[in-house]
mmCIF file of C-alpha atoms in Angstrom:
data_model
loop_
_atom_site.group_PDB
_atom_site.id
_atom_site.type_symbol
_atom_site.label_atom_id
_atom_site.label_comp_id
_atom_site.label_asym_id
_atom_site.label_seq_id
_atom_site.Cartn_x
_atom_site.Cartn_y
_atom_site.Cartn_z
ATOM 1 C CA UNK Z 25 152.920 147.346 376.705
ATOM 2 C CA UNK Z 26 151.901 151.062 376.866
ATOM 3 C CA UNK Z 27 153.698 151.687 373.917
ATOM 4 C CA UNK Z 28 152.667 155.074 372.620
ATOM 5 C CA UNK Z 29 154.951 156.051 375.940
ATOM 6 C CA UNK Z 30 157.962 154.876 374.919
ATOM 7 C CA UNK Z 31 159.850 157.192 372.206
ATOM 8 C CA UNK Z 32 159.824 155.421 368.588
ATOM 9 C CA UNK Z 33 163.899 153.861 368.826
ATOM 10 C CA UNK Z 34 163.214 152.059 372.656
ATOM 11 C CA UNK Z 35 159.794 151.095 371.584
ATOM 12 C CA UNK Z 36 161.339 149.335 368.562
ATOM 13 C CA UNK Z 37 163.990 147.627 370.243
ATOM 14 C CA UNK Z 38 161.630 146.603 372.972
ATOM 15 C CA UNK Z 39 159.212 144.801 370.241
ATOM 16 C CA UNK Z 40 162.564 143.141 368.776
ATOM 17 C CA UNK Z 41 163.897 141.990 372.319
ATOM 18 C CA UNK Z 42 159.727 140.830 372.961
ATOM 19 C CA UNK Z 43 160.809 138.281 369.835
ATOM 20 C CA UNK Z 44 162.635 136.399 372.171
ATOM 21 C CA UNK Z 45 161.775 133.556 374.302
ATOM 22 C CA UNK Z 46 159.720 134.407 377.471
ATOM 23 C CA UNK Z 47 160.460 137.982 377.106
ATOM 24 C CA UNK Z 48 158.020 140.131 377.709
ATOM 25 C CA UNK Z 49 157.479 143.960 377.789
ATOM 26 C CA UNK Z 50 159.457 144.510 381.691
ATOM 27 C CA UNK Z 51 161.957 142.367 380.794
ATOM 28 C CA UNK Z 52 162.025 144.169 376.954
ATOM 29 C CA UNK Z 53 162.274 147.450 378.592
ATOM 30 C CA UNK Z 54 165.002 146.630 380.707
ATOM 31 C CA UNK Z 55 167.078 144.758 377.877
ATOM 32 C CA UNK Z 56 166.656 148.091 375.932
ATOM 33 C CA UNK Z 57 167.873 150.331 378.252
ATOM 34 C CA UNK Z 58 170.941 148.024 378.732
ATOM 35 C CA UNK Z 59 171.604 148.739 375.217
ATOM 36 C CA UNK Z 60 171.292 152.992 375.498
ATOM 37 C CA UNK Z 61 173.722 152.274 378.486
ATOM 38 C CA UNK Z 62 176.057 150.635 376.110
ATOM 39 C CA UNK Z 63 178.802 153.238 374.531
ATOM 40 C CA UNK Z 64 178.602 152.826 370.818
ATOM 41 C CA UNK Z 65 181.181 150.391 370.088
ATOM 42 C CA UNK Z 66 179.282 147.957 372.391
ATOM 43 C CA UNK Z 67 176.196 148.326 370.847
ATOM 44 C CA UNK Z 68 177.669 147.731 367.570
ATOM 45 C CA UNK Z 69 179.600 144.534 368.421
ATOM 46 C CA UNK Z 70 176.108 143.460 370.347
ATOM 47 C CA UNK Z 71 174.156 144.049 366.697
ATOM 48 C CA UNK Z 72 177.182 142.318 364.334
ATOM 49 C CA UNK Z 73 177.150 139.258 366.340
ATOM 50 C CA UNK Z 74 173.654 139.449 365.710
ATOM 51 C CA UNK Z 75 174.549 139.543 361.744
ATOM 52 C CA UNK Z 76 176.971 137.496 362.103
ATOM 53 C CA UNK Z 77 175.272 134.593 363.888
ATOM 54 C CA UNK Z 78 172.824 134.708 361.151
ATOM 55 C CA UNK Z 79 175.086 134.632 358.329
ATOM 56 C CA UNK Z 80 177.827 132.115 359.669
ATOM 57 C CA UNK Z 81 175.552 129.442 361.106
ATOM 58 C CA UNK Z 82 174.773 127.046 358.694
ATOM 59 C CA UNK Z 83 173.545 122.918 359.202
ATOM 60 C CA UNK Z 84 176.290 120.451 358.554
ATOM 61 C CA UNK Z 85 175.259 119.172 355.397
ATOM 62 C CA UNK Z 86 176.120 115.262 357.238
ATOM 63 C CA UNK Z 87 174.810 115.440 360.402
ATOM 64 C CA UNK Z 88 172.283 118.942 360.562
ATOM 65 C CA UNK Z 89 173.922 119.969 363.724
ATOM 66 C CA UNK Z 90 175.227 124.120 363.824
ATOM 67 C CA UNK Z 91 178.246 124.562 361.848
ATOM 68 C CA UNK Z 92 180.287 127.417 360.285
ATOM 69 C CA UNK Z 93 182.004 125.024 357.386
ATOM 70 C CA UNK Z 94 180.520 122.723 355.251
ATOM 71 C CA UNK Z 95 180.378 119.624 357.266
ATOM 72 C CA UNK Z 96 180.414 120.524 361.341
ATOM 73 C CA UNK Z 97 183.985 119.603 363.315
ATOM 74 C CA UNK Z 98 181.993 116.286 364.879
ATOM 75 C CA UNK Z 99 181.646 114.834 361.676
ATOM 76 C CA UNK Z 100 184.900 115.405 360.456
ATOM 77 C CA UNK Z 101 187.288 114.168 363.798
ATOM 78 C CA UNK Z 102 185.136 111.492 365.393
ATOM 79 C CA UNK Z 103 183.691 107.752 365.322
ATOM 80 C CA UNK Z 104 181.014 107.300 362.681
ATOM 81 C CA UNK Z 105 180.568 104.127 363.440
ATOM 82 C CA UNK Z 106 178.049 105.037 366.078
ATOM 83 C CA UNK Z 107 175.846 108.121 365.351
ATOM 84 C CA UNK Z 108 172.998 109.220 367.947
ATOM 85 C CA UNK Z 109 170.141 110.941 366.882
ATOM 86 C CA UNK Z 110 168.515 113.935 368.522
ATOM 87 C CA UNK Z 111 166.108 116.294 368.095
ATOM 88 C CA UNK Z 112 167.383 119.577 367.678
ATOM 89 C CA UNK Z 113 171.337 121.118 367.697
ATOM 90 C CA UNK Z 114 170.516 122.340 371.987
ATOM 91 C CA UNK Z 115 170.739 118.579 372.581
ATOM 92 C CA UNK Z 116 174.045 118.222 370.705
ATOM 93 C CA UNK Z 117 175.227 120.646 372.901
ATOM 94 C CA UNK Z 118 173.765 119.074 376.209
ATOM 95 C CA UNK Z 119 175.208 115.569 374.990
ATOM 96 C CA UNK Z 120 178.675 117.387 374.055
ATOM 97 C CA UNK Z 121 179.076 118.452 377.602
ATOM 98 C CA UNK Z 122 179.201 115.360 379.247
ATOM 99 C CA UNK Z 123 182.261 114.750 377.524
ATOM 100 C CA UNK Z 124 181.139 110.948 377.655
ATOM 101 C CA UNK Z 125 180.118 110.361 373.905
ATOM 102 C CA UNK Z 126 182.768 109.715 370.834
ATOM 103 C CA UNK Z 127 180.749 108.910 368.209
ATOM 104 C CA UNK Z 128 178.740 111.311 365.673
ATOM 105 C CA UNK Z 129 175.058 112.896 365.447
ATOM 106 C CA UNK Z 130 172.166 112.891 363.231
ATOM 107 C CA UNK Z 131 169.654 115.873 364.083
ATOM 108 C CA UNK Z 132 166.466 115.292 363.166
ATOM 109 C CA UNK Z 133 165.161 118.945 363.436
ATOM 110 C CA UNK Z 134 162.063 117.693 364.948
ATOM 111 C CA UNK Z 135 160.045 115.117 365.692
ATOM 112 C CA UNK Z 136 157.045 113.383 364.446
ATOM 113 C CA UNK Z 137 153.891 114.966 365.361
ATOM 114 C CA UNK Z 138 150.820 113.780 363.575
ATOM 115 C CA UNK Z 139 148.578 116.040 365.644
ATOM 116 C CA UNK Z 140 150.642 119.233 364.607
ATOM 117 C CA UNK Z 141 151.622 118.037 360.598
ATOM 118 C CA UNK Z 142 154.778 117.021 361.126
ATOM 119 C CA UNK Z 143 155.130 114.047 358.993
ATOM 120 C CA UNK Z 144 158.486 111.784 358.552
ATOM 121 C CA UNK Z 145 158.752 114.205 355.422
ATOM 122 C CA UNK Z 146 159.643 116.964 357.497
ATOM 123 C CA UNK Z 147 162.082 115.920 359.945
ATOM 124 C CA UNK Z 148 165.552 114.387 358.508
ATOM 125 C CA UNK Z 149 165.065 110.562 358.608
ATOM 126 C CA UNK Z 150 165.535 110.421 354.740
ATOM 127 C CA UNK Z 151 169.222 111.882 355.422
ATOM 128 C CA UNK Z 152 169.251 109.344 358.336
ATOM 129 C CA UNK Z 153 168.486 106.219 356.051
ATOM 130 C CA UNK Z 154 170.953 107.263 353.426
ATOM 131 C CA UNK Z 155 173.899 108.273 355.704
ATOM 132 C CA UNK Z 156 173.106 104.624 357.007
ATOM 133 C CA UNK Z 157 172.974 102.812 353.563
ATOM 134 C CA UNK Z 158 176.519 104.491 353.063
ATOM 135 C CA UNK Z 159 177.864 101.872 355.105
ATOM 136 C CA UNK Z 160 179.971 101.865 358.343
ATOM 137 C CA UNK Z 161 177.385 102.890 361.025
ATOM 138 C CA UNK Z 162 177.176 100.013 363.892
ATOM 139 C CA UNK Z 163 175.128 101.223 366.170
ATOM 140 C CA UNK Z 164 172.189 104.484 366.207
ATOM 141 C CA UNK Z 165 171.299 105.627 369.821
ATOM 142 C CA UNK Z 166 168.398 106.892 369.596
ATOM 143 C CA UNK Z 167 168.108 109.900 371.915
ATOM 144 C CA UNK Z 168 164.827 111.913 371.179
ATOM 145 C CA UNK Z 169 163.300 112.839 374.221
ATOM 146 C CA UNK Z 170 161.201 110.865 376.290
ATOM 147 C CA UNK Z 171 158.115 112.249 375.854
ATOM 148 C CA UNK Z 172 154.944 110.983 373.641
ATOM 149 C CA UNK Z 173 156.393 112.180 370.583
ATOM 150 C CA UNK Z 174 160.083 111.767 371.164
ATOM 151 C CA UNK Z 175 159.303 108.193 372.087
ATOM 152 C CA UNK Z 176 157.031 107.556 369.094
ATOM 153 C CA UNK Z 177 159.959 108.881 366.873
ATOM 154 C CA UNK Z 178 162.700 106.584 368.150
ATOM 155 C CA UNK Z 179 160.378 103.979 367.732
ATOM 156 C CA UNK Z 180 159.652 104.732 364.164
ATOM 157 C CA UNK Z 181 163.406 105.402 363.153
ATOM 158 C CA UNK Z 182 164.241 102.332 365.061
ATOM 159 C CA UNK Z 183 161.932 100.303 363.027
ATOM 160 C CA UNK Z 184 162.854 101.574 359.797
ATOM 161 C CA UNK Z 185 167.044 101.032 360.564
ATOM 162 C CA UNK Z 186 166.478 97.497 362.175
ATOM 163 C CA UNK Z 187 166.411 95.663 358.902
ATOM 164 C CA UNK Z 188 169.224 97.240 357.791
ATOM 165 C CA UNK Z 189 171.607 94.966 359.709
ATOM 166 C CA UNK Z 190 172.247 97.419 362.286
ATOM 167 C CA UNK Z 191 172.344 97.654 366.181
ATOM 168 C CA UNK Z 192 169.295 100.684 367.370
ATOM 169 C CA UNK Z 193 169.474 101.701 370.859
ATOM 170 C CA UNK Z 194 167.263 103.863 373.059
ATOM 171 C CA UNK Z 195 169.010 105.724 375.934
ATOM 172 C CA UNK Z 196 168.279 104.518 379.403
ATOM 173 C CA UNK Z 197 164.933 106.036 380.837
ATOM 174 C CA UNK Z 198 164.447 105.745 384.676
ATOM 175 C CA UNK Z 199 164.630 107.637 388.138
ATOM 176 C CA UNK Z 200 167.468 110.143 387.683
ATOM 177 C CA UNK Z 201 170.495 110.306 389.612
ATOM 178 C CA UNK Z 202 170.332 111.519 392.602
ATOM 179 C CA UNK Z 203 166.830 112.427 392.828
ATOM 180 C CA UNK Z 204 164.457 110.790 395.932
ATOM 181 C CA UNK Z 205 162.006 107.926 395.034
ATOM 182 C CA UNK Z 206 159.193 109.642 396.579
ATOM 183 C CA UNK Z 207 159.267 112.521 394.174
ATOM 184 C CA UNK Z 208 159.350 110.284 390.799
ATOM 185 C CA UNK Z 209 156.362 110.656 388.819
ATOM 186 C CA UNK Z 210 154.289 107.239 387.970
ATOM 187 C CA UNK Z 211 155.466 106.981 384.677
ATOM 188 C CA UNK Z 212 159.148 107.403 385.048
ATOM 189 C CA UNK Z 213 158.642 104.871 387.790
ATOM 190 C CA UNK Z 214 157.047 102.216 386.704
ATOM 191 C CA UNK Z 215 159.376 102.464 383.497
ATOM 192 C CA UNK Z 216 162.554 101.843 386.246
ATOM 193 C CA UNK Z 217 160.625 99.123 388.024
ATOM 194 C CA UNK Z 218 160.172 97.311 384.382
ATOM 195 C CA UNK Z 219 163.954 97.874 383.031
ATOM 196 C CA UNK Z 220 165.350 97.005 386.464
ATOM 197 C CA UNK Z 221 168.768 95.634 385.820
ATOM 198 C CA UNK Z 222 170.838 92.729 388.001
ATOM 199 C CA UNK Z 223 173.389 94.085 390.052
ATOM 200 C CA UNK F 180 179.169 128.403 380.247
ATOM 201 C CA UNK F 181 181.562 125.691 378.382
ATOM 202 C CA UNK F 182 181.601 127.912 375.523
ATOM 203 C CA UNK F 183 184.065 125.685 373.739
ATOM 204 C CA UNK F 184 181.145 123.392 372.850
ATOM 205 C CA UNK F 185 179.608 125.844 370.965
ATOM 206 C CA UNK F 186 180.905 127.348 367.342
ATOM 207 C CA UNK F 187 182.209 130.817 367.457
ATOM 208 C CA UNK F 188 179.159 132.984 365.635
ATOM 209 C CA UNK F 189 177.043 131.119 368.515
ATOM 210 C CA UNK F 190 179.289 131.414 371.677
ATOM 211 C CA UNK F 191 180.406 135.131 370.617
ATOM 212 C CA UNK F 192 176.025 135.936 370.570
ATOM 213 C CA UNK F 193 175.598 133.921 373.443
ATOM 214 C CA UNK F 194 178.662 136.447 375.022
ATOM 215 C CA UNK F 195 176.753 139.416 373.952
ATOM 216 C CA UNK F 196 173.336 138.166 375.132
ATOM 217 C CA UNK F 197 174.858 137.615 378.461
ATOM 218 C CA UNK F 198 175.838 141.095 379.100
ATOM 219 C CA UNK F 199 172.061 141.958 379.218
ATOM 220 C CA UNK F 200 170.765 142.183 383.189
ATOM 221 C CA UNK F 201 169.099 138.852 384.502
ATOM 222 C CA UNK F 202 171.073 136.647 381.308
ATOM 223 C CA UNK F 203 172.580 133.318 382.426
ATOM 224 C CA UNK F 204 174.027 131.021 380.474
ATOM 225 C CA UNK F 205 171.043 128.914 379.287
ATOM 226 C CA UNK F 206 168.956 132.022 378.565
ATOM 227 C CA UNK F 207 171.786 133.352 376.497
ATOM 228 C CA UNK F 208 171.694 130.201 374.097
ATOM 229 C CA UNK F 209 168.219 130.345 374.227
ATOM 230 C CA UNK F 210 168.053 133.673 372.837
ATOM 231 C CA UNK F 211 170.678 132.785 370.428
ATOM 232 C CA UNK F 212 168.723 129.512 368.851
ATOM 233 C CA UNK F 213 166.141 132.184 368.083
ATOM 234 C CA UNK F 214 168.162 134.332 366.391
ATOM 235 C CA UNK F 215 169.456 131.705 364.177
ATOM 236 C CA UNK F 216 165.667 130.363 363.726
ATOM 237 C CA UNK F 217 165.121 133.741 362.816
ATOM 238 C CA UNK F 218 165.288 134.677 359.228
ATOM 239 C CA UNK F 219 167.863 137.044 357.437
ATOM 240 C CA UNK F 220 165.653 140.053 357.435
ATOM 241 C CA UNK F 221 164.643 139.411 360.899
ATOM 242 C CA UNK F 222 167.901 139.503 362.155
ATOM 243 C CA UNK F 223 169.016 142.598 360.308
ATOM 244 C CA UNK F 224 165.392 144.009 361.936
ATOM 245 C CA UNK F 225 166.990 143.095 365.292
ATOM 246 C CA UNK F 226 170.562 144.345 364.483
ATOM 247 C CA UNK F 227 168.902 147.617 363.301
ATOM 248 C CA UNK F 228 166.912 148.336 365.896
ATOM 249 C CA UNK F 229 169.886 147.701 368.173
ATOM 250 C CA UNK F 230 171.755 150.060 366.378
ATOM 251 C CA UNK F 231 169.351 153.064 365.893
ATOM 252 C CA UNK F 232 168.343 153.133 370.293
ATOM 253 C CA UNK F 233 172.101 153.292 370.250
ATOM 254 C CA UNK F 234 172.407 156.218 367.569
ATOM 255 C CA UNK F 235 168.505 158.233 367.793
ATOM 256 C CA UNK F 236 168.185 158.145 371.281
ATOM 257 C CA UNK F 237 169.726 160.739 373.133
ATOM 258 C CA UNK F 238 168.751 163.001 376.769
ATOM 259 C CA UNK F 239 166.542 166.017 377.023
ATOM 260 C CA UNK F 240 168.840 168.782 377.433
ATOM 261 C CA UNK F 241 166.359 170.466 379.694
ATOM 262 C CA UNK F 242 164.909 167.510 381.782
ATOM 263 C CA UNK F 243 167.435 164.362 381.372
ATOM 264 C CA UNK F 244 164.973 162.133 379.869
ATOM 265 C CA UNK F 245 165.434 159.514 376.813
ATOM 266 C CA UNK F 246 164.616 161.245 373.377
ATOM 267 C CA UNK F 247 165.408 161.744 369.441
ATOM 268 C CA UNK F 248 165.101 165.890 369.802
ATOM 269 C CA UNK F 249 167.018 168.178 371.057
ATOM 270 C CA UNK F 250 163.947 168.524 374.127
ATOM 271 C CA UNK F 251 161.698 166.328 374.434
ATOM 272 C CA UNK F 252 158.079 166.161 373.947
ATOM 273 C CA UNK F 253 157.007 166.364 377.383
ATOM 274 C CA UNK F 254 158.934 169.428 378.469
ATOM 275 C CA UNK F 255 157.455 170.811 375.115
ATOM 276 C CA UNK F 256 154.385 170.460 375.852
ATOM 277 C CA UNK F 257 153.295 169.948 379.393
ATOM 278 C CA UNK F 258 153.008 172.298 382.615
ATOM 279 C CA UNK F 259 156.080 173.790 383.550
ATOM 280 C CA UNK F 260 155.042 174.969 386.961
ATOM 281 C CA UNK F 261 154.964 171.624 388.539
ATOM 282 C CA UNK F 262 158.543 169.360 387.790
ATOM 283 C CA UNK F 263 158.848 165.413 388.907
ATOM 284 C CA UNK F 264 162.259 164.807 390.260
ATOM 285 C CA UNK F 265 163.531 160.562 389.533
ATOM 286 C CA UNK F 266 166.253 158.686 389.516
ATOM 287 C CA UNK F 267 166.083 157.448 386.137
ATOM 288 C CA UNK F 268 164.162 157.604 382.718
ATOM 289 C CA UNK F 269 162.279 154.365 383.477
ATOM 290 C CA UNK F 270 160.801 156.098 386.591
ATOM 291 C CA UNK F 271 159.340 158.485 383.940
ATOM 292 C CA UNK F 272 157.966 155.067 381.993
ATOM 293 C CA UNK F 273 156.305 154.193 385.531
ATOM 294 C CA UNK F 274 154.354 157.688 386.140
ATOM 295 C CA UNK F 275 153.464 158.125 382.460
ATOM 296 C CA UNK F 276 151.843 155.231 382.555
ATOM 297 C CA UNK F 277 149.173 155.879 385.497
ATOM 298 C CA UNK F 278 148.277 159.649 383.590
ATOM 299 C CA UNK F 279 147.559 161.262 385.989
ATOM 300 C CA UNK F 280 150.690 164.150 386.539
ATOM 301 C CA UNK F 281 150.704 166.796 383.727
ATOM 302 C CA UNK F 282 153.776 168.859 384.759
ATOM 303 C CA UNK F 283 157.359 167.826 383.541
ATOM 304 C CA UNK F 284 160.356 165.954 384.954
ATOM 305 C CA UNK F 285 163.462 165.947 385.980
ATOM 306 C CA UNK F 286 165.644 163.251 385.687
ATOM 307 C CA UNK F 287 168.699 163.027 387.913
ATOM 308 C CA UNK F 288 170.589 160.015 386.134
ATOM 309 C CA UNK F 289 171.180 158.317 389.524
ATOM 310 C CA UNK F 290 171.017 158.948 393.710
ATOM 311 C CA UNK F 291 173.605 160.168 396.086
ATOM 312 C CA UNK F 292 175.505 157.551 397.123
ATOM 313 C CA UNK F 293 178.438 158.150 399.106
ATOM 314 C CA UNK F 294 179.543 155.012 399.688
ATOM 315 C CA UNK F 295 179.482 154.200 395.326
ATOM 316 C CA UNK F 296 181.230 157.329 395.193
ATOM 317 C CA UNK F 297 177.937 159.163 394.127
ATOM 318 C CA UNK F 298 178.309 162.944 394.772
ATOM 319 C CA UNK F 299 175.738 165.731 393.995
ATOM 320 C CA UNK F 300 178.390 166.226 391.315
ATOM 321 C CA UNK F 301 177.749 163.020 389.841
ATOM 322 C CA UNK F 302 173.991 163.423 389.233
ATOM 323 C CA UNK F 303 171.692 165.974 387.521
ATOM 324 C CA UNK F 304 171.298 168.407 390.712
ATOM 325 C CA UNK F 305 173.390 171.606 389.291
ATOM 326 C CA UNK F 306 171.107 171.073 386.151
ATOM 327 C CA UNK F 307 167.798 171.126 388.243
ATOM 328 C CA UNK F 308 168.769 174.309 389.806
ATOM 329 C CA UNK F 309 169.538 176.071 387.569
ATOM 330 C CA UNK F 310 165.991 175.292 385.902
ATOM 331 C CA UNK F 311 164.158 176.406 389.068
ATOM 332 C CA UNK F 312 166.513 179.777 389.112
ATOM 333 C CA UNK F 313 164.979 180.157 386.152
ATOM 334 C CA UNK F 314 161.520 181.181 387.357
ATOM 335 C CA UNK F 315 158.227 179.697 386.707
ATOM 336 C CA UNK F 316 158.561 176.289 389.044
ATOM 337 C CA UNK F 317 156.329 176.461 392.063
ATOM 338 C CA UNK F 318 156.081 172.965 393.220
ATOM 339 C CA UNK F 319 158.957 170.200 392.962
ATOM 340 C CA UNK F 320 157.990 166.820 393.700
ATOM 341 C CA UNK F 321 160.655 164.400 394.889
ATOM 342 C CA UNK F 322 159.366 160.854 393.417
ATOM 343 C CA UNK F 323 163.136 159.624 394.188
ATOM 344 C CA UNK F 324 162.651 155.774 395.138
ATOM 345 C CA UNK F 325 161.611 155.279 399.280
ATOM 346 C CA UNK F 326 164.979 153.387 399.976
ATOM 347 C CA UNK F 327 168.241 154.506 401.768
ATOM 348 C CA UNK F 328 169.394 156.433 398.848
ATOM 349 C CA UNK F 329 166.396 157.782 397.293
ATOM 350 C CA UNK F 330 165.336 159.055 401.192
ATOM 351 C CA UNK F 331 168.667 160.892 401.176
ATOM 352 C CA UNK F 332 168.823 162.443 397.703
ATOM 353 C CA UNK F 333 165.383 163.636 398.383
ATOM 354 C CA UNK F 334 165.924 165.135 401.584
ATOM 355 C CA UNK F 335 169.146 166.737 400.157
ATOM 356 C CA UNK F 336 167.675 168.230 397.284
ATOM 357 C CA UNK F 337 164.676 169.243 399.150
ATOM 358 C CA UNK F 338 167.265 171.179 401.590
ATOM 359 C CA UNK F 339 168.719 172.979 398.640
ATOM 360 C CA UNK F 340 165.219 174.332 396.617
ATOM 361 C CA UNK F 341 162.834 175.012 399.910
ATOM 362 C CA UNK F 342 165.554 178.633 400.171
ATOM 363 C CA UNK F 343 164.427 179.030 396.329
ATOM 364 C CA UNK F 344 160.711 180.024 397.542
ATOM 365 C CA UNK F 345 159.336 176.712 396.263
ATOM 366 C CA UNK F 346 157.067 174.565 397.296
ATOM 367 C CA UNK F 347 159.020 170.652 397.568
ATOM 368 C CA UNK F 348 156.984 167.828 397.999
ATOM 369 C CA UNK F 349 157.534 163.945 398.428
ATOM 370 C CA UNK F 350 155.458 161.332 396.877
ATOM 371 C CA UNK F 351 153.621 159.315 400.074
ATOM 372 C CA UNK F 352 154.911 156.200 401.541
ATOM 373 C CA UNK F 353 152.585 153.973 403.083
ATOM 374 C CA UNK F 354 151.033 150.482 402.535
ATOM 375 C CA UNK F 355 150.609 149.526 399.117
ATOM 376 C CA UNK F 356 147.368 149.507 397.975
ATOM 377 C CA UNK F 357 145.166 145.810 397.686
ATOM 378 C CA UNK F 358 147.906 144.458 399.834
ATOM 379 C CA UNK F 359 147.389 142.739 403.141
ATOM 380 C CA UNK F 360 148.266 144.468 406.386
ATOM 381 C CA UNK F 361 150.238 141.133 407.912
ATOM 382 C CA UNK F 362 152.370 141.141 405.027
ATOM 383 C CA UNK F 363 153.876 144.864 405.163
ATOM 384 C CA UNK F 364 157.218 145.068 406.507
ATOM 385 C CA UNK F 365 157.965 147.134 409.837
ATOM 386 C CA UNK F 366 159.603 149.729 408.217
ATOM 387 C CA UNK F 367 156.281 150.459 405.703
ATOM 388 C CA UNK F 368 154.168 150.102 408.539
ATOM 389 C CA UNK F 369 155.921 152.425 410.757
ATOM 390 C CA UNK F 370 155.816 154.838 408.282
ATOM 391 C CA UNK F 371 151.922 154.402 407.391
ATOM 392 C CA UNK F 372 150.765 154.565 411.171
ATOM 393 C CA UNK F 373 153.298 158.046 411.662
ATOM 394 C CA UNK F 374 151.833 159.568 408.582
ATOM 395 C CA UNK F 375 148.438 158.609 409.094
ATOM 396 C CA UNK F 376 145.657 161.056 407.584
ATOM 397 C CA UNK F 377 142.169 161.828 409.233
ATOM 398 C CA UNK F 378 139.515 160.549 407.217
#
């Protein structure tokens, strides 16, 4: 990053913006001198909602999903007789904009991942399991992704709820809309040939 | 950017994030999930740093360029006979970085630009000179950039300082270098076959 050229206040912001996903030093360096372009006020509202971001955001002590109160706006307005569980609070949000689901979340913060230590322990399924022996959940969609170790979670969660009387589901996997044949990968493809359904 | 699915500390970052060049949506909330994975003295590292570019860094009173005194290090120290005209600071980044120019800068804070309203008046050309008037300048390199704008603020300036007694260079346009004839546009290669030098 050349940084000895930079003087001491750009080359500090541009190792704080380099903290950030994918950015690296061009895109640092540009982010910084967006800021000096700033007049002061901006700069200042730029670094409180920084602060504040950090202070305000807390996990919904129900669900684990971004909140600002104790328990997140989801859990207090909506069905929880069906709650679908996700990985992380970014799925919430992609599952919020469809505008299609009532019900309530449980966010696991993770999944299980033997190979990198992550052990049942560390992801919520013990908030899971009690939030379900409280009574009143029907049905748990289990939306993890649909990878190795989203699948292998579901399948885990799903096997510890299943004696408990309820219904466990596993959203649909299979060619996505709108998308040609040709260009599914084997996997996906075989998966839609299996769970074909009668039209 | 359906920022009502997000809770106000996060959509208000996300907002702020945004205003940074080449920020969509996605890359906003991105940066914001970091943030919040970030912990407290991270983020006040992050809202600091944004703060003190804003407040330390300030222009060179004698050549335009970012920095925390009152002139900055390179007019302090480097040849003052020989002064690099650019558009903007992070054109001084760019030629710092190869080392290989030891005189000083000048940084005009933008290009002539008549159809953005962009009058001598509105860049650093009164300030530049007045530094050659001066004394002690005997070459001026033009390293404006090679497009419309930078061609005409170069030649404009150029028309100004050659009555001075000065000598006013530009930096050479011609094929990049490691890059592939058949991929040069006309305009470069024009250029490169006009200004061809014998070898």
């Amino acid at each position: 990053m050349d940084a000895d050229v930079f003087i001491e206040p750009i080359g500090r912001l541009m190792n704080e913006f380099s903290k950030l996903p994918g950015v690296g030093g061009k895109t640092a360096q540009r982010y910084a001198y967006r800021i000096i372009d700033m007049s002061e006020s901006e700069a200042k509202a730029f670094a409180d909602a920084i602060l504040a971001a950090k202070r305000k955001v807390r996990f919904c002590k129900v669900c684990g999903n971004f909140t600002e109160e104790e328990v997140c706006s989801v859990c207090r307005t909506r069905d929880k007789s069906i709650v679908c569980v996700v990985k992380e609070p970014k799925d919430v949000i992609a599952l919020e904009k469809i505008r299609e689901f009532r019900g309530v979340y449980h966010v696991l913060h993770g999944v299980l991942d033997p190979m990198n230590g992550k052990s049942p322990d560390d992801i919520r399924v013990g908030e899971l399991l009690a939030r379900i022996k409280e009574g009143g959940v029907k049905e748990v969609i289990m939306a993890t992704d649909t990878d190795v170790t989203g699948e292998a979670t579901a399948m885990y969660i799903a096997n510890l709820l299943k004696p408990l009387g309820i219904t466990v589901t596993r959203i649909a996997r299979g060619v996505p809309i709108g998308s040609e044949l040709e260009y599914a990968d084997e996997v996906t493809l075989t998966r839609a040939l299996l769970e074909r359904k009668e039209m």
